[in-house]
């Protein structure tokens, strides 16, 4: 029988001691992590989309709050959805003015009844944001982007909803946006939702009948199919002279709008009947779906770090009547390419560029601002496309249409800008590419890559054959 040598026995003791020390260090590390989580709330978000992390915008808002805000959750903490619970934990840790409370609605009927007496609908997992004498109540489904046709949850929008609500209740008042009515205007549900998610009160107004509310922060003209009356444009003009803010979307119809276009012309924005077409920079296999080019402007600053396309379907060509006249200044926001052209009729049977067609580049979106240093500043954002706010384009995560309108509305609001907090995608996102890029990728993947593989194989075969 062989005896164990001292060297082997010592090596085993060293190995055993090392393993014991490693286990001890792992236990201590876990204990420290648990203490940091329980006592200090320290957690790291390692998810790909940073599902739990709060944006800089949110941290700035809750860090600068002067009014205490309470987020009331109608469920027990342990039974509430983990994703939203973790996000709420970060709100509470982000500033001393935010408090999160949990209450079982069945065990606290008086609390629920108090909200119902004020006209709020309360159910299991409802979330209320309370502060400054105001309340905002949301169902749990309001915190997610849900496909209405499939009921699939696409993204978490809790941060956008909650941060906007916190800002609104802390400010102590609700902003008002009015949509003009009576001219067959057609705002989309997605356009309305942009303002709803930023806690605007939304109203419709027949300007000739009810006028423009003095509390209106923003007036929206969304693709009318009939012109405004003289006295309506006069009322809108007076609203602007008083420091009003106007957002205009024009439809690609052949109907003339002499009164409305005259109002815009007075503010330096000229509208043509030509519909812009792009020979290359277009999407969805249709040259009228123009992929717009950004121009330096406060509205487009966001896109210098976020490379997304804005699709402007069936857009009328705009132009600047003047760059500066008196206290009114105009600036381009979006343009088409230099190779674009405009057809006078959108439903022409000849989509190709012909002699006599107007040549680009054309302005797709323009702003006007009146600032004389004494009166309130007035602002206009005008876009020659109504399709830009179509529900399909606003919901497309690979496009920037929603972001553009949020930035435009924020520029118009000025003193109380809208918040842009991107949704946290829960699914894989599609990449937006142009039609000509599809052709290039197809050529690479179908022809170039297979040929390269064949060539490499032939070279390897010939080398081995001559070994």
mmCIF file of C-alpha atoms in Angstrom, residues 5-403:
data_model
loop_
_atom_site.group_PDB
_atom_site.id
_atom_site.type_symbol
_atom_site.label_atom_id
_atom_site.label_comp_id
_atom_site.label_asym_id
_atom_site.label_seq_id
_atom_site.Cartn_x
_atom_site.Cartn_y
_atom_site.Cartn_z
ATOM 1 C CA UNK A 5 3.624 11.856 0.402
ATOM 2 C CA UNK A 6 3.773 15.070 2.463
ATOM 3 C CA UNK A 7 3.754 17.122 -0.745
ATOM 4 C CA UNK A 8 0.424 15.629 -1.912
ATOM 5 C CA UNK A 9 -1.167 15.974 1.525
ATOM 6 C CA UNK A 10 -0.089 19.617 1.714
ATOM 7 C CA UNK A 11 -1.425 20.341 -1.768
ATOM 8 C CA UNK A 12 -4.803 18.854 -0.852
ATOM 9 C CA UNK A 13 -4.960 20.913 2.324
ATOM 10 C CA UNK A 14 -4.147 24.066 0.371
ATOM 11 C CA UNK A 15 -6.834 23.192 -2.222
ATOM 12 C CA UNK A 16 -9.416 22.519 0.510
ATOM 13 C CA UNK A 17 -8.565 25.764 2.280
ATOM 14 C CA UNK A 18 -8.808 27.662 -1.000
ATOM 15 C CA UNK A 19 -12.243 26.174 -1.746
ATOM 16 C CA UNK A 20 -13.453 26.992 1.768
ATOM 17 C CA UNK A 21 -12.175 30.552 1.436
ATOM 18 C CA UNK A 22 -13.874 30.925 -1.967
ATOM 19 C CA UNK A 23 -17.192 29.683 -0.571
ATOM 20 C CA UNK A 24 -16.851 32.037 2.392
ATOM 21 C CA UNK A 25 -16.156 34.995 0.086
ATOM 22 C CA UNK A 26 -19.187 34.125 -2.048
ATOM 23 C CA UNK A 27 -21.410 33.945 1.036
ATOM 24 C CA UNK A 28 -20.068 37.273 2.291
ATOM 25 C CA UNK A 29 -20.563 38.844 -1.141
ATOM 26 C CA UNK A 30 -24.194 37.662 -1.227
ATOM 27 C CA UNK A 31 -24.777 38.965 2.292
ATOM 28 C CA UNK A 32 -23.322 42.348 1.350
ATOM 29 C CA UNK A 33 -25.461 42.493 -1.793
ATOM 30 C CA UNK A 34 -28.571 41.632 0.223
ATOM 31 C CA UNK A 35 -27.751 44.325 2.808
ATOM 32 C CA UNK A 36 -27.152 46.926 0.083
ATOM 33 C CA UNK A 37 -30.494 46.056 -1.497
ATOM 34 C CA UNK A 38 -32.491 46.000 1.726
ATOM 35 C CA UNK A 39 -30.872 48.914 3.536
ATOM 36 C CA UNK A 40 -29.689 51.154 0.718
ATOM 37 C CA UNK A 41 -31.902 50.057 -2.171
ATOM 38 C CA UNK A 42 -28.878 49.516 -4.388
ATOM 39 C CA UNK A 43 -29.744 47.556 -7.522
ATOM 40 C CA UNK A 44 -28.185 47.299 -10.963
ATOM 41 C CA UNK A 45 -30.264 47.177 -14.144
ATOM 42 C CA UNK A 46 -28.545 44.692 -16.452
ATOM 43 C CA UNK A 47 -31.481 44.296 -18.875
ATOM 44 C CA UNK A 48 -30.761 45.057 -22.538
ATOM 45 C CA UNK A 49 -33.342 47.886 -22.759
ATOM 46 C CA UNK A 50 -32.727 49.210 -19.217
ATOM 47 C CA UNK A 51 -36.303 48.334 -18.295
ATOM 48 C CA UNK A 52 -35.971 49.511 -14.717
ATOM 49 C CA UNK A 53 -33.655 52.522 -15.107
ATOM 50 C CA UNK A 54 -35.149 56.018 -15.056
ATOM 51 C CA UNK A 55 -34.168 58.560 -17.695
ATOM 52 C CA UNK A 56 -32.242 61.758 -17.008
ATOM 53 C CA UNK A 57 -35.447 63.683 -17.723
ATOM 54 C CA UNK A 58 -37.298 61.895 -14.925
ATOM 55 C CA UNK A 59 -34.414 62.219 -12.481
ATOM 56 C CA UNK A 60 -34.222 65.961 -13.152
ATOM 57 C CA UNK A 61 -37.963 66.444 -12.661
ATOM 58 C CA UNK A 62 -38.308 64.475 -9.445
ATOM 59 C CA UNK A 63 -35.059 65.917 -8.147
ATOM 60 C CA UNK A 64 -36.348 69.489 -8.572
ATOM 61 C CA UNK A 65 -39.839 68.957 -7.148
ATOM 62 C CA UNK A 66 -40.981 71.547 -4.649
ATOM 63 C CA UNK A 67 -44.400 69.967 -4.054
ATOM 64 C CA UNK A 68 -44.688 66.562 -2.327
ATOM 65 C CA UNK A 69 -46.122 63.887 -4.626
ATOM 66 C CA UNK A 70 -47.570 60.535 -3.582
ATOM 67 C CA UNK A 71 -47.919 57.548 -5.888
ATOM 68 C CA UNK A 72 -50.744 55.407 -4.514
ATOM 69 C CA UNK A 73 -50.865 51.805 -5.721
ATOM 70 C CA UNK A 74 -54.085 49.886 -5.178
ATOM 71 C CA UNK A 75 -52.581 46.497 -4.377
ATOM 72 C CA UNK A 76 -50.226 44.904 -1.888
ATOM 73 C CA UNK A 77 -46.574 45.468 -2.670
ATOM 74 C CA UNK A 78 -45.830 41.737 -2.866
ATOM 75 C CA UNK A 79 -48.733 41.100 -5.272
ATOM 76 C CA UNK A 80 -48.065 44.064 -7.554
ATOM 77 C CA UNK A 81 -46.382 43.615 -10.952
ATOM 78 C CA UNK A 82 -42.630 43.268 -10.479
ATOM 79 C CA UNK A 83 -41.639 45.480 -13.439
ATOM 80 C CA UNK A 84 -43.764 48.455 -12.346
ATOM 81 C CA UNK A 85 -42.881 47.887 -8.673
ATOM 82 C CA UNK A 86 -39.172 48.113 -9.444
ATOM 83 C CA UNK A 87 -39.737 51.299 -11.463
ATOM 84 C CA UNK A 88 -41.721 52.832 -8.580
ATOM 85 C CA UNK A 89 -38.918 51.962 -6.169
ATOM 86 C CA UNK A 90 -36.567 54.048 -8.288
ATOM 87 C CA UNK A 91 -38.993 56.978 -8.261
ATOM 88 C CA UNK A 92 -39.004 56.917 -4.477
ATOM 89 C CA UNK A 93 -35.217 56.707 -4.267
ATOM 90 C CA UNK A 94 -34.790 59.446 -6.887
ATOM 91 C CA UNK A 95 -35.965 62.292 -4.663
ATOM 92 C CA UNK A 96 -37.242 63.111 -1.202
ATOM 93 C CA UNK A 97 -40.489 64.567 -2.540
ATOM 94 C CA UNK A 98 -41.880 61.319 -4.015
ATOM 95 C CA UNK A 99 -43.536 58.718 -1.783
ATOM 96 C CA UNK A 100 -44.922 55.381 -2.957
ATOM 97 C CA UNK A 101 -47.709 53.740 -0.973
ATOM 98 C CA UNK A 102 -49.416 50.389 -1.425
ATOM 99 C CA UNK A 103 -52.937 49.524 -0.245
ATOM 100 C CA UNK A 104 -55.124 46.497 -0.888
ATOM 101 C CA UNK A 105 -58.358 47.971 -2.348
ATOM 102 C CA UNK A 106 -60.438 45.205 -0.759
ATOM 103 C CA UNK A 107 -58.934 45.786 2.689
ATOM 104 C CA UNK A 108 -59.228 49.581 2.372
ATOM 105 C CA UNK A 109 -62.727 50.269 1.021
ATOM 106 C CA UNK A 110 -62.824 53.800 2.460
ATOM 107 C CA UNK A 111 -59.734 54.803 0.493
ATOM 108 C CA UNK A 112 -61.274 53.452 -2.704
ATOM 109 C CA UNK A 113 -64.630 55.094 -2.009
ATOM 110 C CA UNK A 114 -62.934 58.452 -1.493
ATOM 111 C CA UNK A 115 -61.565 58.291 -5.037
ATOM 112 C CA UNK A 116 -64.864 57.075 -6.464
ATOM 113 C CA UNK A 117 -66.697 59.961 -4.819
ATOM 114 C CA UNK A 118 -64.462 62.284 -6.845
ATOM 115 C CA UNK A 119 -65.383 60.475 -10.068
ATOM 116 C CA UNK A 120 -62.335 58.228 -10.448
ATOM 117 C CA UNK A 121 -62.542 54.576 -11.508
ATOM 118 C CA UNK A 122 -60.492 52.451 -9.127
ATOM 119 C CA UNK A 123 -59.713 48.773 -9.575
ATOM 120 C CA UNK A 124 -57.078 46.267 -8.600
ATOM 121 C CA UNK A 125 -53.608 47.517 -9.663
ATOM 122 C CA UNK A 126 -54.817 51.073 -10.345
ATOM 123 C CA UNK A 127 -52.143 53.725 -9.790
ATOM 124 C CA UNK A 128 -52.881 57.273 -8.614
ATOM 125 C CA UNK A 129 -50.469 60.223 -8.672
ATOM 126 C CA UNK A 130 -51.473 62.786 -6.054
ATOM 127 C CA UNK A 131 -50.014 66.221 -5.306
ATOM 128 C CA UNK A 132 -50.725 69.938 -5.403
ATOM 129 C CA UNK A 133 -54.405 69.319 -4.766
ATOM 130 C CA UNK A 134 -54.731 67.290 -7.973
ATOM 131 C CA UNK A 135 -55.022 63.601 -8.823
ATOM 132 C CA UNK A 136 -54.229 61.549 -11.903
ATOM 133 C CA UNK A 137 -55.490 57.953 -11.893
ATOM 134 C CA UNK A 138 -54.355 55.220 -14.286
ATOM 135 C CA UNK A 139 -55.345 51.617 -14.886
ATOM 136 C CA UNK A 140 -52.459 49.199 -15.072
ATOM 137 C CA UNK A 141 -53.055 48.852 -18.832
ATOM 138 C CA UNK A 142 -52.339 52.586 -19.231
ATOM 139 C CA UNK A 143 -48.729 51.871 -18.286
ATOM 140 C CA UNK A 144 -48.176 49.569 -21.272
ATOM 141 C CA UNK A 145 -48.327 49.918 -25.036
ATOM 142 C CA UNK A 146 -50.777 47.203 -26.072
ATOM 143 C CA UNK A 147 -51.605 46.217 -29.645
ATOM 144 C CA UNK A 148 -55.401 46.667 -29.883
ATOM 145 C CA UNK A 149 -55.810 43.948 -32.503
ATOM 146 C CA UNK A 150 -53.776 41.196 -30.837
ATOM 147 C CA UNK A 151 -53.776 42.458 -27.222
ATOM 148 C CA UNK A 152 -50.028 41.805 -27.193
ATOM 149 C CA UNK A 153 -47.958 43.971 -24.853
ATOM 150 C CA UNK A 154 -45.302 45.681 -26.974
ATOM 151 C CA UNK A 155 -43.630 48.091 -24.571
ATOM 152 C CA UNK A 156 -43.702 49.624 -21.127
ATOM 153 C CA UNK A 157 -44.634 53.317 -21.131
ATOM 154 C CA UNK A 158 -44.911 53.641 -17.351
ATOM 155 C CA UNK A 159 -42.132 56.220 -17.061
ATOM 156 C CA UNK A 160 -43.681 58.520 -19.677
ATOM 157 C CA UNK A 161 -47.092 58.301 -18.014
ATOM 158 C CA UNK A 162 -45.916 58.664 -14.418
ATOM 159 C CA UNK A 163 -43.361 61.425 -14.991
ATOM 160 C CA UNK A 164 -45.870 63.496 -16.954
ATOM 161 C CA UNK A 165 -48.453 62.992 -14.215
ATOM 162 C CA UNK A 166 -45.971 63.973 -11.494
ATOM 163 C CA UNK A 167 -45.057 67.137 -13.393
ATOM 164 C CA UNK A 168 -48.731 67.992 -14.002
ATOM 165 C CA UNK A 169 -49.924 67.595 -10.397
ATOM 166 C CA UNK A 170 -46.861 69.389 -9.043
ATOM 167 C CA UNK A 171 -47.503 72.333 -11.391
ATOM 168 C CA UNK A 172 -51.008 72.668 -9.983
ATOM 169 C CA UNK A 173 -52.792 73.150 -13.326
ATOM 170 C CA UNK A 174 -53.641 71.223 -16.487
ATOM 171 C CA UNK A 175 -52.689 72.415 -19.946
ATOM 172 C CA UNK A 176 -55.410 72.736 -22.605
ATOM 173 C CA UNK A 177 -55.167 71.779 -26.277
ATOM 174 C CA UNK A 178 -58.078 72.560 -28.594
ATOM 175 C CA UNK A 179 -58.659 70.856 -31.940
ATOM 176 C CA UNK A 180 -60.620 72.882 -34.460
ATOM 177 C CA UNK A 181 -63.888 71.294 -35.602
ATOM 178 C CA UNK A 182 -66.537 71.877 -38.255
ATOM 179 C CA UNK A 183 -64.325 71.538 -41.365
ATOM 180 C CA UNK A 184 -64.228 67.724 -41.433
ATOM 181 C CA UNK A 185 -60.920 67.662 -39.549
ATOM 182 C CA UNK A 186 -59.563 64.183 -38.928
ATOM 183 C CA UNK A 187 -57.094 63.930 -36.053
ATOM 184 C CA UNK A 188 -55.940 60.374 -35.418
ATOM 185 C CA UNK A 189 -56.215 58.498 -32.134
ATOM 186 C CA UNK A 190 -52.411 58.445 -31.974
ATOM 187 C CA UNK A 191 -52.191 62.223 -32.277
ATOM 188 C CA UNK A 192 -54.720 62.616 -29.464
ATOM 189 C CA UNK A 193 -52.776 60.104 -27.356
ATOM 190 C CA UNK A 194 -49.594 62.199 -27.600
ATOM 191 C CA UNK A 195 -51.357 65.003 -25.743
ATOM 192 C CA UNK A 196 -53.204 62.676 -23.383
ATOM 193 C CA UNK A 197 -49.963 61.005 -22.318
ATOM 194 C CA UNK A 198 -48.576 64.445 -21.508
ATOM 195 C CA UNK A 199 -51.614 65.260 -19.383
ATOM 196 C CA UNK A 200 -53.257 67.823 -21.636
ATOM 197 C CA UNK A 201 -56.960 68.445 -21.379
ATOM 198 C CA UNK A 202 -58.318 67.873 -24.905
ATOM 199 C CA UNK A 203 -61.261 69.786 -26.363
ATOM 200 C CA UNK A 204 -62.791 70.300 -29.788
ATOM 201 C CA UNK A 205 -63.930 73.752 -30.800
ATOM 202 C CA UNK A 206 -65.998 75.043 -33.698
ATOM 203 C CA UNK A 207 -64.209 78.380 -33.900
ATOM 204 C CA UNK A 208 -67.115 80.179 -35.586
ATOM 205 C CA UNK A 209 -69.526 79.090 -32.832
ATOM 206 C CA UNK A 210 -67.664 78.643 -29.556
ATOM 207 C CA UNK A 211 -64.491 80.569 -30.346
ATOM 208 C CA UNK A 212 -61.080 79.785 -28.826
ATOM 209 C CA UNK A 213 -60.901 79.284 -25.083
ATOM 210 C CA UNK A 214 -58.743 81.900 -23.367
ATOM 211 C CA UNK A 215 -57.047 79.059 -21.451
ATOM 212 C CA UNK A 216 -55.899 77.342 -24.651
ATOM 213 C CA UNK A 217 -52.191 76.547 -24.616
ATOM 214 C CA UNK A 218 -52.186 75.043 -28.099
ATOM 215 C CA UNK A 219 -54.600 75.111 -31.056
ATOM 216 C CA UNK A 220 -54.428 72.265 -33.597
ATOM 217 C CA UNK A 221 -55.807 72.303 -37.138
ATOM 218 C CA UNK A 222 -55.717 68.664 -38.234
ATOM 219 C CA UNK A 223 -56.284 68.138 -41.955
ATOM 220 C CA UNK A 224 -59.479 70.073 -42.715
ATOM 221 C CA UNK A 225 -61.238 69.280 -45.995
ATOM 222 C CA UNK A 226 -63.128 72.592 -46.125
ATOM 223 C CA UNK A 227 -61.788 76.102 -45.810
ATOM 224 C CA UNK A 228 -62.210 78.324 -42.766
ATOM 225 C CA UNK A 229 -64.470 81.372 -42.913
ATOM 226 C CA UNK A 230 -62.993 84.878 -42.895
ATOM 227 C CA UNK A 231 -64.086 85.532 -39.327
ATOM 228 C CA UNK A 232 -62.609 82.199 -38.206
ATOM 229 C CA UNK A 233 -59.173 83.017 -39.600
ATOM 230 C CA UNK A 234 -59.512 86.464 -38.041
ATOM 231 C CA UNK A 235 -60.173 84.858 -34.638
ATOM 232 C CA UNK A 236 -57.200 82.516 -35.094
ATOM 233 C CA UNK A 237 -55.043 85.471 -36.096
ATOM 234 C CA UNK A 238 -56.110 87.396 -32.988
ATOM 235 C CA UNK A 239 -55.329 84.318 -30.883
ATOM 236 C CA UNK A 240 -51.820 84.240 -32.363
ATOM 237 C CA UNK A 241 -51.263 87.954 -31.821
ATOM 238 C CA UNK A 242 -52.070 87.366 -28.159
ATOM 239 C CA UNK A 243 -49.218 84.859 -27.883
ATOM 240 C CA UNK A 244 -51.082 81.793 -29.133
ATOM 241 C CA UNK A 245 -49.498 78.570 -30.373
ATOM 242 C CA UNK A 246 -50.793 76.887 -33.553
ATOM 243 C CA UNK A 247 -50.095 73.460 -35.055
ATOM 244 C CA UNK A 248 -51.320 72.922 -38.644
ATOM 245 C CA UNK A 249 -51.434 69.737 -40.734
ATOM 246 C CA UNK A 250 -52.582 70.097 -44.344
ATOM 247 C CA UNK A 251 -54.270 67.291 -46.313
ATOM 248 C CA UNK A 252 -53.130 66.290 -49.825
ATOM 249 C CA UNK A 253 -56.523 67.118 -51.335
ATOM 250 C CA UNK A 254 -57.083 69.270 -54.395
ATOM 251 C CA UNK A 255 -59.506 71.410 -52.377
ATOM 252 C CA UNK A 256 -58.348 75.014 -52.099
ATOM 253 C CA UNK A 257 -58.022 76.747 -48.740
ATOM 254 C CA UNK A 258 -57.687 80.420 -49.707
ATOM 255 C CA UNK A 259 -58.520 81.797 -46.257
ATOM 256 C CA UNK A 260 -56.346 79.378 -44.291
ATOM 257 C CA UNK A 261 -53.396 79.632 -46.689
ATOM 258 C CA UNK A 262 -53.675 83.432 -46.623
ATOM 259 C CA UNK A 263 -53.403 83.358 -42.817
ATOM 260 C CA UNK A 264 -50.287 81.184 -43.080
ATOM 261 C CA UNK A 265 -48.839 83.425 -45.792
ATOM 262 C CA UNK A 266 -49.161 86.436 -43.485
ATOM 263 C CA UNK A 267 -46.923 84.538 -41.073
ATOM 264 C CA UNK A 268 -44.401 83.692 -43.797
ATOM 265 C CA UNK A 269 -45.511 80.162 -44.748
ATOM 266 C CA UNK A 270 -46.525 79.513 -48.360
ATOM 267 C CA UNK A 271 -48.460 76.376 -49.373
ATOM 268 C CA UNK A 272 -48.524 74.875 -52.883
ATOM 269 C CA UNK A 273 -50.816 72.252 -54.397
ATOM 270 C CA UNK A 274 -47.903 70.121 -55.575
ATOM 271 C CA UNK A 275 -47.377 66.774 -53.833
ATOM 272 C CA UNK A 276 -43.737 65.830 -53.240
ATOM 273 C CA UNK A 277 -42.283 62.630 -54.694
ATOM 274 C CA UNK A 278 -38.884 61.100 -53.991
ATOM 275 C CA UNK A 279 -37.029 58.932 -56.547
ATOM 276 C CA UNK A 280 -34.847 57.318 -53.831
ATOM 277 C CA UNK A 281 -35.532 58.495 -50.282
ATOM 278 C CA UNK A 282 -38.932 56.915 -49.819
ATOM 279 C CA UNK A 283 -40.433 54.012 -47.870
ATOM 280 C CA UNK A 284 -43.089 51.330 -48.282
ATOM 281 C CA UNK A 285 -42.455 51.136 -52.045
ATOM 282 C CA UNK A 286 -44.235 54.429 -52.740
ATOM 283 C CA UNK A 287 -42.389 57.615 -53.815
ATOM 284 C CA UNK A 288 -44.958 59.822 -52.037
ATOM 285 C CA UNK A 289 -43.895 58.329 -48.662
ATOM 286 C CA UNK A 290 -40.997 60.738 -48.364
ATOM 287 C CA UNK A 291 -38.195 60.025 -45.889
ATOM 288 C CA UNK A 292 -37.628 63.574 -44.689
ATOM 289 C CA UNK A 293 -34.261 65.249 -44.195
ATOM 290 C CA UNK A 294 -33.709 67.145 -40.930
ATOM 291 C CA UNK A 295 -32.766 70.829 -40.878
ATOM 292 C CA UNK A 296 -31.033 72.457 -37.893
ATOM 293 C CA UNK A 297 -33.825 73.609 -35.576
ATOM 294 C CA UNK A 298 -34.673 73.244 -31.848
ATOM 295 C CA UNK A 299 -37.321 70.701 -32.880
ATOM 296 C CA UNK A 300 -34.756 68.484 -34.622
ATOM 297 C CA UNK A 301 -31.970 68.662 -32.002
ATOM 298 C CA UNK A 302 -33.243 65.390 -30.541
ATOM 299 C CA UNK A 303 -32.509 63.586 -33.811
ATOM 300 C CA UNK A 304 -28.837 64.526 -33.876
ATOM 301 C CA UNK A 305 -28.289 61.680 -31.398
ATOM 302 C CA UNK A 306 -31.207 59.484 -32.449
ATOM 303 C CA UNK A 307 -31.004 58.385 -36.059
ATOM 304 C CA UNK A 308 -34.574 57.640 -37.100
ATOM 305 C CA UNK A 309 -36.504 58.493 -40.237
ATOM 306 C CA UNK A 310 -39.615 60.659 -40.350
ATOM 307 C CA UNK A 311 -41.986 59.512 -43.074
ATOM 308 C CA UNK A 312 -44.094 62.315 -44.540
ATOM 309 C CA UNK A 313 -46.755 60.760 -46.804
ATOM 310 C CA UNK A 314 -48.414 62.736 -49.611
ATOM 311 C CA UNK A 315 -46.902 65.992 -48.465
ATOM 312 C CA UNK A 316 -47.706 69.346 -49.987
ATOM 313 C CA UNK A 317 -44.652 71.391 -50.880
ATOM 314 C CA UNK A 318 -44.168 74.336 -48.531
ATOM 315 C CA UNK A 319 -41.919 77.364 -48.852
ATOM 316 C CA UNK A 320 -40.903 80.470 -46.918
ATOM 317 C CA UNK A 321 -42.550 83.707 -48.017
ATOM 318 C CA UNK A 322 -39.776 85.405 -46.112
ATOM 319 C CA UNK A 323 -37.106 84.455 -43.578
ATOM 320 C CA UNK A 324 -37.564 87.588 -41.482
ATOM 321 C CA UNK A 325 -40.123 90.357 -41.756
ATOM 322 C CA UNK A 326 -40.495 92.689 -38.834
ATOM 323 C CA UNK A 327 -40.839 90.619 -35.675
ATOM 324 C CA UNK A 328 -41.833 87.410 -37.548
ATOM 325 C CA UNK A 329 -39.153 84.846 -38.437
ATOM 326 C CA UNK A 330 -39.626 81.559 -40.310
ATOM 327 C CA UNK A 331 -37.392 78.496 -40.201
ATOM 328 C CA UNK A 332 -37.451 75.166 -42.070
ATOM 329 C CA UNK A 333 -37.708 71.954 -40.046
ATOM 330 C CA UNK A 334 -37.869 69.167 -42.633
ATOM 331 C CA UNK A 335 -37.010 69.088 -46.339
ATOM 332 C CA UNK A 336 -37.029 66.647 -49.229
ATOM 333 C CA UNK A 337 -33.890 65.808 -51.210
ATOM 334 C CA UNK A 338 -32.535 67.795 -54.152
ATOM 335 C CA UNK A 339 -33.711 65.003 -56.472
ATOM 336 C CA UNK A 340 -37.345 65.261 -55.406
ATOM 337 C CA UNK A 341 -40.065 66.727 -57.606
ATOM 338 C CA UNK A 342 -43.680 67.767 -57.151
ATOM 339 C CA UNK A 343 -46.783 66.804 -59.129
ATOM 340 C CA UNK A 344 -49.726 69.144 -59.205
ATOM 341 C CA UNK A 345 -52.205 66.275 -58.877
ATOM 342 C CA UNK A 346 -51.679 63.455 -56.381
ATOM 343 C CA UNK A 347 -53.822 60.976 -58.297
ATOM 344 C CA UNK A 348 -52.089 61.456 -61.601
ATOM 345 C CA UNK A 349 -51.648 58.358 -63.717
ATOM 346 C CA UNK A 350 -48.122 59.440 -64.597
ATOM 347 C CA UNK A 351 -45.976 59.346 -61.445
ATOM 348 C CA UNK A 352 -42.671 59.775 -63.317
ATOM 349 C CA UNK A 353 -40.876 63.099 -63.381
ATOM 350 C CA UNK A 354 -41.707 65.081 -66.505
ATOM 351 C CA UNK A 355 -40.652 68.392 -67.963
ATOM 352 C CA UNK A 356 -42.452 71.180 -66.172
ATOM 353 C CA UNK A 357 -42.663 69.421 -62.819
ATOM 354 C CA UNK A 358 -41.355 71.538 -59.960
ATOM 355 C CA UNK A 359 -37.919 70.438 -58.766
ATOM 356 C CA UNK A 360 -36.797 70.031 -55.166
ATOM 357 C CA UNK A 361 -35.681 70.326 -52.520
ATOM 358 C CA UNK A 362 -39.012 71.295 -50.947
ATOM 359 C CA UNK A 363 -39.862 72.222 -47.393
ATOM 360 C CA UNK A 364 -42.054 69.623 -45.677
ATOM 361 C CA UNK A 365 -42.367 71.380 -42.310
ATOM 362 C CA UNK A 366 -41.873 75.038 -41.394
ATOM 363 C CA UNK A 367 -42.165 77.131 -38.235
ATOM 364 C CA UNK A 368 -42.978 80.794 -37.741
ATOM 365 C CA UNK A 369 -42.301 82.819 -34.598
ATOM 366 C CA UNK A 370 -43.303 86.354 -33.653
ATOM 367 C CA UNK A 371 -41.222 87.951 -30.917
ATOM 368 C CA UNK A 372 -41.149 91.747 -30.685
ATOM 369 C CA UNK A 373 -39.758 91.801 -27.167
ATOM 370 C CA UNK A 374 -42.916 93.201 -25.567
ATOM 371 C CA UNK A 375 -45.949 91.120 -26.531
ATOM 372 C CA UNK A 376 -46.226 87.376 -25.733
ATOM 373 C CA UNK A 377 -44.315 85.186 -28.197
ATOM 374 C CA UNK A 378 -46.493 83.495 -30.842
ATOM 375 C CA UNK A 379 -45.485 80.297 -32.640
ATOM 376 C CA UNK A 380 -46.716 78.197 -35.573
ATOM 377 C CA UNK A 381 -45.671 74.718 -36.674
ATOM 378 C CA UNK A 382 -46.986 73.822 -40.144
ATOM 379 C CA UNK A 383 -46.598 70.513 -41.954
ATOM 380 C CA UNK A 384 -47.808 69.772 -45.470
ATOM 381 C CA UNK A 385 -48.816 66.207 -44.588
ATOM 382 C CA UNK A 386 -51.724 64.813 -42.601
ATOM 383 C CA UNK A 387 -50.530 61.239 -43.021
ATOM 384 C CA UNK A 388 -47.557 61.992 -40.781
ATOM 385 C CA UNK A 389 -49.793 61.449 -37.736
ATOM 386 C CA UNK A 390 -51.430 58.244 -39.010
ATOM 387 C CA UNK A 391 -51.829 55.653 -36.284
ATOM 388 C CA UNK A 392 -49.731 53.131 -38.219
ATOM 389 C CA UNK A 393 -46.768 55.510 -38.489
ATOM 390 C CA UNK A 394 -47.024 56.823 -34.927
ATOM 391 C CA UNK A 395 -47.002 53.273 -33.562
ATOM 392 C CA UNK A 396 -44.034 52.160 -35.713
ATOM 393 C CA UNK A 397 -41.083 51.901 -33.316
ATOM 394 C CA UNK A 398 -38.593 52.048 -36.188
ATOM 395 C CA UNK A 399 -39.843 55.481 -37.340
ATOM 396 C CA UNK A 400 -39.514 58.913 -35.767
ATOM 397 C CA UNK A 401 -42.972 60.315 -36.557
ATOM 398 C CA UNK A 402 -44.149 60.172 -32.966
ATOM 399 C CA UNK A 403 -40.906 61.697 -31.702
#
